[in-house]
mmCIF file with all atom_site columns, C-alpha atoms in Angstrom:
data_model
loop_
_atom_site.group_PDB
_atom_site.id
_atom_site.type_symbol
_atom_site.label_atom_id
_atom_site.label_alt_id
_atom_site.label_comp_id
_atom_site.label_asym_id
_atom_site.label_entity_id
_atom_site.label_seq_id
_atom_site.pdbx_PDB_ins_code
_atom_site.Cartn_x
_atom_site.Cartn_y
_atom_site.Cartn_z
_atom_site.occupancy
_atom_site.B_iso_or_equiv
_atom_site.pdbx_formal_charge
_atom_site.auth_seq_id
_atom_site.auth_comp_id
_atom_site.auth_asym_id
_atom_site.auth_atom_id
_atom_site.pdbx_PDB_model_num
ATOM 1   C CA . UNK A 1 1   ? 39.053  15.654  42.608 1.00 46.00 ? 1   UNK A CA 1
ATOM 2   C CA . UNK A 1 2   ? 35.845  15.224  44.548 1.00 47.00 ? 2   UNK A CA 1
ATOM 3   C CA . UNK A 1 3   ? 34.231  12.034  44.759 1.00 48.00 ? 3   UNK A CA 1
ATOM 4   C CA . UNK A 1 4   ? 31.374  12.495  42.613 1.00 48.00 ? 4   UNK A CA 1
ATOM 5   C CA . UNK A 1 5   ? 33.742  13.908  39.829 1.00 50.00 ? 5   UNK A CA 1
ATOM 6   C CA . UNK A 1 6   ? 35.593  10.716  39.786 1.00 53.00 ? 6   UNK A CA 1
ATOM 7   C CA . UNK A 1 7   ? 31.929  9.113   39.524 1.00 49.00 ? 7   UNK A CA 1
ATOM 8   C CA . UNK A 1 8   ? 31.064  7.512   35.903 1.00 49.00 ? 8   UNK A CA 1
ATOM 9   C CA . UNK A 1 9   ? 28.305  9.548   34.476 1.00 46.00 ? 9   UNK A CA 1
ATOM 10  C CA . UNK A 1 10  ? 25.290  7.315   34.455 1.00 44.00 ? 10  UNK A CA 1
ATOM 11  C CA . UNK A 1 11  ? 23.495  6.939   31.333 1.00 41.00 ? 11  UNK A CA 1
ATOM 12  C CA . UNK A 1 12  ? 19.556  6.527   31.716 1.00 45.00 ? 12  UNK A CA 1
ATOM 13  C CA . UNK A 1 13  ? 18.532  3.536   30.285 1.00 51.00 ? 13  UNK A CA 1
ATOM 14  C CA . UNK A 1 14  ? 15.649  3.912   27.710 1.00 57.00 ? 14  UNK A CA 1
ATOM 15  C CA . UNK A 1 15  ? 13.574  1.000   26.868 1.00 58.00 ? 15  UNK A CA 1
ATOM 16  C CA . UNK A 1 16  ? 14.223  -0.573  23.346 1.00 80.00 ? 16  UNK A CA 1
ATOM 17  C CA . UNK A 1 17  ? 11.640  -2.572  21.117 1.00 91.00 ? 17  UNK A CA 1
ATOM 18  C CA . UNK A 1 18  ? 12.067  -3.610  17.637 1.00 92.00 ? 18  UNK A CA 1
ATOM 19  C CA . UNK A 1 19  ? 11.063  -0.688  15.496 1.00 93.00 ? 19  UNK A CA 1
ATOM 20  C CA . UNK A 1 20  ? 10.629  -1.785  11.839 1.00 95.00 ? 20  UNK A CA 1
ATOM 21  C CA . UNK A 1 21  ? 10.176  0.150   8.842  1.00 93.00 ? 21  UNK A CA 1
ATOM 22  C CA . UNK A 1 22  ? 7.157   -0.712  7.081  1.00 94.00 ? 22  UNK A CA 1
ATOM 23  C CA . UNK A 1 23  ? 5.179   -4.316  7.491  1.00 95.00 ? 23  UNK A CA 1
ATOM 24  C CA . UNK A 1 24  ? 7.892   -6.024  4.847  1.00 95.00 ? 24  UNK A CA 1
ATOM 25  C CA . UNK A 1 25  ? 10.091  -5.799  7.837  1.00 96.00 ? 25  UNK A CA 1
ATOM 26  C CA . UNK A 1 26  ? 7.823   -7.648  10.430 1.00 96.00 ? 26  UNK A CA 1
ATOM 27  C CA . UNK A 1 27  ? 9.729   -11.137 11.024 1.00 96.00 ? 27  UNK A CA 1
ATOM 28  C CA . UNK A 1 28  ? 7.665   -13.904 9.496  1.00 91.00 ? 28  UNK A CA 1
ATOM 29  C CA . UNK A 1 29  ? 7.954   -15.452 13.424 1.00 90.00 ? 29  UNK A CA 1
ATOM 30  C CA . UNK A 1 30  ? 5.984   -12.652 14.885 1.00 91.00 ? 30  UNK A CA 1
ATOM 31  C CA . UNK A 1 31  ? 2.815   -14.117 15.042 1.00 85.00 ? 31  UNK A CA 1
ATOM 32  C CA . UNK A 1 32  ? -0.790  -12.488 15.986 1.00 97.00 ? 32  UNK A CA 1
ATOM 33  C CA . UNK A 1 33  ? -0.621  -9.486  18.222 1.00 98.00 ? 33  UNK A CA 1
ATOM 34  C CA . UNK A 1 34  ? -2.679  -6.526  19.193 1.00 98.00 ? 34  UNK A CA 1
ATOM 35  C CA . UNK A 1 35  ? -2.448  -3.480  17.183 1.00 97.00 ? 35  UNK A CA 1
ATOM 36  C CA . UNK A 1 36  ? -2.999  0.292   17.868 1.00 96.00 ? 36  UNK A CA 1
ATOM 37  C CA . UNK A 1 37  ? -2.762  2.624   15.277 1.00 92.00 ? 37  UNK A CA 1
ATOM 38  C CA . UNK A 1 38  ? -2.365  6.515   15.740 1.00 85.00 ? 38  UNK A CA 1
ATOM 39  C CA . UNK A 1 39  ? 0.376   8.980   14.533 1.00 81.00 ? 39  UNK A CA 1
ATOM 40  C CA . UNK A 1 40  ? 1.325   8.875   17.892 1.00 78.00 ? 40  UNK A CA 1
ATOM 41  C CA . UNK A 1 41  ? 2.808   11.784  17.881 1.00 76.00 ? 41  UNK A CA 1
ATOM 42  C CA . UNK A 1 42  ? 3.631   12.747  21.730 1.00 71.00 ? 42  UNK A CA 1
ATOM 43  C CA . UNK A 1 43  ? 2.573   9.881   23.771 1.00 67.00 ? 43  UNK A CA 1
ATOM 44  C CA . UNK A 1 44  ? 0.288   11.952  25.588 1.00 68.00 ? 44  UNK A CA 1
ATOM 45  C CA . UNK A 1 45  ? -2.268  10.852  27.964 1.00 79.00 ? 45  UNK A CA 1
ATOM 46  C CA . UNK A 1 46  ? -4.966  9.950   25.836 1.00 72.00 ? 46  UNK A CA 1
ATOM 47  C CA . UNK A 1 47  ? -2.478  7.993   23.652 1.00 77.00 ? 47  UNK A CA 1
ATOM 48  C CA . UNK A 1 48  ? -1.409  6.297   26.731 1.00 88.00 ? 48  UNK A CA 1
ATOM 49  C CA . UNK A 1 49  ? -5.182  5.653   27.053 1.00 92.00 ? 49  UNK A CA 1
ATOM 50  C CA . UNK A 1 50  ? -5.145  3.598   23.755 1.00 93.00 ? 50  UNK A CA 1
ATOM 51  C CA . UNK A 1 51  ? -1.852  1.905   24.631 1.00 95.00 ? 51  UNK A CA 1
ATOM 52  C CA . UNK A 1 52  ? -3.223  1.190   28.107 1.00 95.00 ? 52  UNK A CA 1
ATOM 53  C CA . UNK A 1 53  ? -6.177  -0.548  26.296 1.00 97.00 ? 53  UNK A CA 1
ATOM 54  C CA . UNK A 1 54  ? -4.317  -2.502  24.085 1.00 97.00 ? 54  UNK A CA 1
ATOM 55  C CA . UNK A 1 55  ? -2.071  -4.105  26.602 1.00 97.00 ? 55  UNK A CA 1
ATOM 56  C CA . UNK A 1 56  ? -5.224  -4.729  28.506 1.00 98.00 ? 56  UNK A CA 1
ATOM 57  C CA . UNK A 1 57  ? -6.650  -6.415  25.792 1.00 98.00 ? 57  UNK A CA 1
ATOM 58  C CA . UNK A 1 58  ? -3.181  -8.074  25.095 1.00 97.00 ? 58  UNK A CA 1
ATOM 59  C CA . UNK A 1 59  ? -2.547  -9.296  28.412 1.00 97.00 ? 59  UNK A CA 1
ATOM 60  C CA . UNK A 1 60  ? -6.217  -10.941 28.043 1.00 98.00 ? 60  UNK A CA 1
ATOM 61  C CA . UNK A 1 61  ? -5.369  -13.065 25.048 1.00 98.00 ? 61  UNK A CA 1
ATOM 62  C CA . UNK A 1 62  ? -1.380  -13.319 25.778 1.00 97.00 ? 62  UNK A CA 1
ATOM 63  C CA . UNK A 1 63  ? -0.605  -11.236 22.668 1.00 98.00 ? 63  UNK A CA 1
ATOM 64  C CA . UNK A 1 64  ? 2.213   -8.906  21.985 1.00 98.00 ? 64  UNK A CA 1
ATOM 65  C CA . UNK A 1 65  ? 1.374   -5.271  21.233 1.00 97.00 ? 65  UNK A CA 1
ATOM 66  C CA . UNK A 1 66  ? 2.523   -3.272  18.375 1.00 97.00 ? 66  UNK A CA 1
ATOM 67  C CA . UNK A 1 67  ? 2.074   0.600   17.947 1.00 95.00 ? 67  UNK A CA 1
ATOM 68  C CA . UNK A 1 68  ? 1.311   1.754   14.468 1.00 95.00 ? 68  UNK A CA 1
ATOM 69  C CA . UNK A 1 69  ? 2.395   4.678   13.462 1.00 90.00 ? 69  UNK A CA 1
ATOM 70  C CA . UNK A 1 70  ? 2.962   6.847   10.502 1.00 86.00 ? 70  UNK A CA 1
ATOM 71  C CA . UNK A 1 71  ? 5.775   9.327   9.116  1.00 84.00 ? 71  UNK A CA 1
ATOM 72  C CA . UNK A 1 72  ? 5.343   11.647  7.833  1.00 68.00 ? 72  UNK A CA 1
ATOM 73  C CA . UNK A 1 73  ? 2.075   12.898  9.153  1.00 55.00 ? 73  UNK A CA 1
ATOM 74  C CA . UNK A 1 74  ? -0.811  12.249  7.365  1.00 60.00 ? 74  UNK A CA 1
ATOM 75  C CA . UNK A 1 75  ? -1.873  16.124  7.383  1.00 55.00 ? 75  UNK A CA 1
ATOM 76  C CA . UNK A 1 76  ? 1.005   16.527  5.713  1.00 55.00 ? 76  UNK A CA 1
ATOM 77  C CA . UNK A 1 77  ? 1.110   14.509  2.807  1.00 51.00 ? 77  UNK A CA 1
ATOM 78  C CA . UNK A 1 78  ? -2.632  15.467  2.315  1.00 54.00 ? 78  UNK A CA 1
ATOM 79  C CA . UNK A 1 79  ? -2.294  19.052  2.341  1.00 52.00 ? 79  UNK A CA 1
ATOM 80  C CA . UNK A 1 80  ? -4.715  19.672  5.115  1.00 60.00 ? 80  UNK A CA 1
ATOM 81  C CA . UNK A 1 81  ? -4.670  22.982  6.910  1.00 54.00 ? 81  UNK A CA 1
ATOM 82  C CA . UNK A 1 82  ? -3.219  21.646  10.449 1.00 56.00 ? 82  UNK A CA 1
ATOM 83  C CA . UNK A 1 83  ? -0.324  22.322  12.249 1.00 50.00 ? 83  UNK A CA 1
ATOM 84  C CA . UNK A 1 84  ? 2.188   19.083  11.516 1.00 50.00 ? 84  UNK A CA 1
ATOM 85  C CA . UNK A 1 85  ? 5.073   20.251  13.511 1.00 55.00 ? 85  UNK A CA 1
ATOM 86  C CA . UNK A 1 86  ? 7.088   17.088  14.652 1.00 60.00 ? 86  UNK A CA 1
ATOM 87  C CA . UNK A 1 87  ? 6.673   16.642  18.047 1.00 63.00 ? 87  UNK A CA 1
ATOM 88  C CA . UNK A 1 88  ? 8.769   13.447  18.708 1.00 70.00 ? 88  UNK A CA 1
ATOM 89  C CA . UNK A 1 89  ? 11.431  11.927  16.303 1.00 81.00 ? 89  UNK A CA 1
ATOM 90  C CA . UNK A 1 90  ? 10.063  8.323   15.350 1.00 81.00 ? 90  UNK A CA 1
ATOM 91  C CA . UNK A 1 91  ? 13.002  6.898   17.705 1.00 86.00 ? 91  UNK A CA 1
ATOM 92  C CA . UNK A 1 92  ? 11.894  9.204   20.228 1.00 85.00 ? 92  UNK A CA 1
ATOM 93  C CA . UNK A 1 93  ? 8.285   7.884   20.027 1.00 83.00 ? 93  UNK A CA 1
ATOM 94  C CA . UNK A 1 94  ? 9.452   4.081   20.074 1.00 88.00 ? 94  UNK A CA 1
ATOM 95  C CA . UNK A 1 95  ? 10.903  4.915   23.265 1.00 89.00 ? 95  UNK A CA 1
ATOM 96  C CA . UNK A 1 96  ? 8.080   6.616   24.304 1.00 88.00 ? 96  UNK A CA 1
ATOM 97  C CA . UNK A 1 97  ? 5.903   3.616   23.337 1.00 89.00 ? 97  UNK A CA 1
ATOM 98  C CA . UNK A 1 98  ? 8.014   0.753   25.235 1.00 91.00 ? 98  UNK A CA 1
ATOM 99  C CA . UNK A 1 99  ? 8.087   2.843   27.978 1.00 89.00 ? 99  UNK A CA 1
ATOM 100 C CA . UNK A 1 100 ? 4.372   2.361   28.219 1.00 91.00 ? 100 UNK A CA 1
ATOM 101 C CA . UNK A 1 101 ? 4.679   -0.907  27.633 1.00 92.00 ? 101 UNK A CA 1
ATOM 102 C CA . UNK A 1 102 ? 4.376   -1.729  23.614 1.00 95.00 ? 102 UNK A CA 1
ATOM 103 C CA . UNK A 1 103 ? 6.445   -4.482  22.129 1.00 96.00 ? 103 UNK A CA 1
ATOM 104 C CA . UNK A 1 104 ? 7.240   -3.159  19.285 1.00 96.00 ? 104 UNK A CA 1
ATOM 105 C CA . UNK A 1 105 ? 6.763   -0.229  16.746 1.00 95.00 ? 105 UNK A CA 1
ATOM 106 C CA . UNK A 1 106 ? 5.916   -0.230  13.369 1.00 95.00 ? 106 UNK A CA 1
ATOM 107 C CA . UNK A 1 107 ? 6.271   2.478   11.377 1.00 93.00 ? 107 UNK A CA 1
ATOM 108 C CA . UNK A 1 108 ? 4.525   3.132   7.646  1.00 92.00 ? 108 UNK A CA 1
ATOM 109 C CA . UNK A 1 109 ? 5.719   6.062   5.347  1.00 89.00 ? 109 UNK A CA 1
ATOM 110 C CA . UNK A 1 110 ? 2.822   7.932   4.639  1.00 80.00 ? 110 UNK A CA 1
ATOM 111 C CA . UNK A 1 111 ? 3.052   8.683   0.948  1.00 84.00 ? 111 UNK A CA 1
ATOM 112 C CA . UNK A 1 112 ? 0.058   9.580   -1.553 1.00 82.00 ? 112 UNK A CA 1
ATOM 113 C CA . UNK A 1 113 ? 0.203   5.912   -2.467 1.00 90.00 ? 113 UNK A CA 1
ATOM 114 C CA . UNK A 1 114 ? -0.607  4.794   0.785  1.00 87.00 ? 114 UNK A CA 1
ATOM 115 C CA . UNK A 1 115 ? -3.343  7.308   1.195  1.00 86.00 ? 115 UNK A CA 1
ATOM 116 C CA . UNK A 1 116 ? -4.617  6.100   -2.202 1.00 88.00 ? 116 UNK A CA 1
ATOM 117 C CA . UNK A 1 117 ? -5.658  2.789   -0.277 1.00 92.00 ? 117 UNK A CA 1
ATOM 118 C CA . UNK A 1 118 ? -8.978  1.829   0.245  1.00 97.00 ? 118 UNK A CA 1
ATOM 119 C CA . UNK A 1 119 ? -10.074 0.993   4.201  1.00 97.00 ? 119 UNK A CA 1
ATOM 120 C CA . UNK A 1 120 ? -10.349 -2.709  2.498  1.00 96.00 ? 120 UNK A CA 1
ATOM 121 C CA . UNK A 1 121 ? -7.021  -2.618  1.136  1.00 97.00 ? 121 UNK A CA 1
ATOM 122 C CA . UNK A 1 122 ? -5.416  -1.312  4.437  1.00 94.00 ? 122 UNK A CA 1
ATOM 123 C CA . UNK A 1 123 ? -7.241  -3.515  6.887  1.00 97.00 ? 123 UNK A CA 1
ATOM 124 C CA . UNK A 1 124 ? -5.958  -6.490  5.040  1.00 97.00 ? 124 UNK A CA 1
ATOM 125 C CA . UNK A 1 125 ? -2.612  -5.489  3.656  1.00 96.00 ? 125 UNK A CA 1
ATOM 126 C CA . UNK A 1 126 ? -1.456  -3.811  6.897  1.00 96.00 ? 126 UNK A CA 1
ATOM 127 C CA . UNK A 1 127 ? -4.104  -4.883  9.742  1.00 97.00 ? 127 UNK A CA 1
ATOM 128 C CA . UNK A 1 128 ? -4.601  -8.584  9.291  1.00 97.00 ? 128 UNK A CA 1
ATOM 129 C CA . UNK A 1 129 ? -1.747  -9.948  6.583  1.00 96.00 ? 129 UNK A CA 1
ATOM 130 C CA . UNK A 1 130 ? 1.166   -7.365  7.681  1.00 96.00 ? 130 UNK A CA 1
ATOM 131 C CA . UNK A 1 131 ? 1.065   -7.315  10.994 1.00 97.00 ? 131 UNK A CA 1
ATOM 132 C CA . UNK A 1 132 ? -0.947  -10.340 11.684 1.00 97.00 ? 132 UNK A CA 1
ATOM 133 C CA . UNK A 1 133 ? -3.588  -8.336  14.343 1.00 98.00 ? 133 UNK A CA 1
ATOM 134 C CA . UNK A 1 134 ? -5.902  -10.601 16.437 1.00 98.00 ? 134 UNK A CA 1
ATOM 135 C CA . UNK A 1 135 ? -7.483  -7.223  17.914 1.00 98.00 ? 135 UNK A CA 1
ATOM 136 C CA . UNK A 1 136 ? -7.435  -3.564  16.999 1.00 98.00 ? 136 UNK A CA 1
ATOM 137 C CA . UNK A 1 137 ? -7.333  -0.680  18.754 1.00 97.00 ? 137 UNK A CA 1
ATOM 138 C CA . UNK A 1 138 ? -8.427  2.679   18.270 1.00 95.00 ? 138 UNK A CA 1
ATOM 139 C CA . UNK A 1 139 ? -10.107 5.925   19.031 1.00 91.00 ? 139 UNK A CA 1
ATOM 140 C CA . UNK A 1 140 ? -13.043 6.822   18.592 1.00 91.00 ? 140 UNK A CA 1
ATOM 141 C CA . UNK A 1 141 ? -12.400 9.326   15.668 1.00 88.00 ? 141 UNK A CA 1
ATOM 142 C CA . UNK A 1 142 ? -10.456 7.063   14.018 1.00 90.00 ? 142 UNK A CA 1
ATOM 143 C CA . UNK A 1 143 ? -10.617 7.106   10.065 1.00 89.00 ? 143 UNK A CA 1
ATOM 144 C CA . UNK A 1 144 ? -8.675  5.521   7.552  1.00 90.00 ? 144 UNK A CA 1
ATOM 145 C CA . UNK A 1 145 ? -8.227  4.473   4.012  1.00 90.00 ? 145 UNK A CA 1
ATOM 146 C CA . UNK A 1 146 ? -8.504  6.836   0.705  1.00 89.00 ? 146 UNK A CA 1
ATOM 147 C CA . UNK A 1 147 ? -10.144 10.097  1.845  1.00 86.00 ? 147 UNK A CA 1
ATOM 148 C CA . UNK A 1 148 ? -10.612 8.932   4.917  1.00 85.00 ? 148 UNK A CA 1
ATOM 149 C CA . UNK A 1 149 ? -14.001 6.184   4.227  1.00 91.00 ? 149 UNK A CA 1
ATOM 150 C CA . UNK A 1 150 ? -13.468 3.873   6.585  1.00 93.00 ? 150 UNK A CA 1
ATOM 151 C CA . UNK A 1 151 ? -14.139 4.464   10.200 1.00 95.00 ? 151 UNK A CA 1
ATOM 152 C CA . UNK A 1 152 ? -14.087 2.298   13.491 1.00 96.00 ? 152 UNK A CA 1
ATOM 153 C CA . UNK A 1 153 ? -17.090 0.565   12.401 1.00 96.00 ? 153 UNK A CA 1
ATOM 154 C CA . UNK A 1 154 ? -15.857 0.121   9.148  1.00 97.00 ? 154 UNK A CA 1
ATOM 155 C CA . UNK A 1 155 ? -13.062 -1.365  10.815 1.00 97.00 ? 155 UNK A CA 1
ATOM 156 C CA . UNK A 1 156 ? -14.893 -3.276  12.974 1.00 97.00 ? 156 UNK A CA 1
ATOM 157 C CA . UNK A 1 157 ? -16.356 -4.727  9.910  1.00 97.00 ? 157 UNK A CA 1
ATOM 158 C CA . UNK A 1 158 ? -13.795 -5.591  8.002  1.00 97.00 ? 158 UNK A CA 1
ATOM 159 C CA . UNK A 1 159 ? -12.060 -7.576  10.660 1.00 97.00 ? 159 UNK A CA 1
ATOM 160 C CA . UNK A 1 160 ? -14.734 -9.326  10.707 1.00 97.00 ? 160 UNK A CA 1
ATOM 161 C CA . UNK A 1 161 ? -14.130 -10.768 7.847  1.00 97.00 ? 161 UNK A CA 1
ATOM 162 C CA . UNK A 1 162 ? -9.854  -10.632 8.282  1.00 97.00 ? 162 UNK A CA 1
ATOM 163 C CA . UNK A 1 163 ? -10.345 -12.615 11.599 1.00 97.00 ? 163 UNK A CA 1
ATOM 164 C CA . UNK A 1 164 ? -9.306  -9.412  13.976 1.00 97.00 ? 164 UNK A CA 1
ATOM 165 C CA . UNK A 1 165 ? -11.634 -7.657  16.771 1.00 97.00 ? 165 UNK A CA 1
#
């Protein structure tokens, strides 16, 4: 036997963060944090981009940041004409995401009932009371809430008034 048969295979390490199911599983000891929101779907550069911003903006107000993401996608569950092949499992993505440096992943089933909420309901179900956001961030074609109203100055707006940037 050679030496590097006799070698233990090494394992690469992959980053872990908490991933949590939905914002009922956030612990109640989180505490305010930075939040980008995306499906997220490959981590590709101008994800990273967002990510990159958000631990910027983290790092700025010592703040945790959580990735926001959605299965599964939204195109889907809407019936929109797009190509919604999964790119990345949702643990795949996680990893993805600490690797760039989030602390932790959240993850909301997109259903019709969730896409039934207005960008009021969202920013201050999810945004502000589930996850407890300080700042937001997102791109600049960002839209959310029932048939897609609310948009980053929507957003902008409402955390106004949910105490988030």
């Amino acid at each position: 036997m050679t030496a590097a048969a006799q070698a233990p295979e090494r394992i690469p390490s992959r980053p872990v963060v908490p991933l949590w199911w939905g914002v009922d599983a956030v612990p109640d000891s989180f505490g305010p944090c930075v939040v980008t929101v995306g499906v997220f779907d490959g981590v590709h550069r101008g994800h990273r981009r967002l990510i990159d911003h958000a631990r910027a903006v983290g790092r700025a107000r010592g703040l945790p940041v959580v990735l926001l993401t959605f299965d599964p996608h939204p195109a889907r569950v809407l019936g929109i004409d797009r190509d919604t092949a999964v790119l990345t499992t949702v643990d795949r993505r996680a990893e993805l995401a600490a690797a760039a440096g989030v602390d932790a992943v959240c993850v909301l089933r997109f259903t019709a009932g969730l896409a039934a909420r207005t960008p009021d309901e969202f920013a201050r179900d999810v945004l502000a009371r589930g996850l407890g956001a300080a700042a937001v961030v997102v791109g600049a074609n960002f839209t959310f809430g029932a048939r897609a109203a609310g948009d980053v100055t929507t957003l902008a707006t409402l955390g106004t008034g949910f105490g988030f940037s």
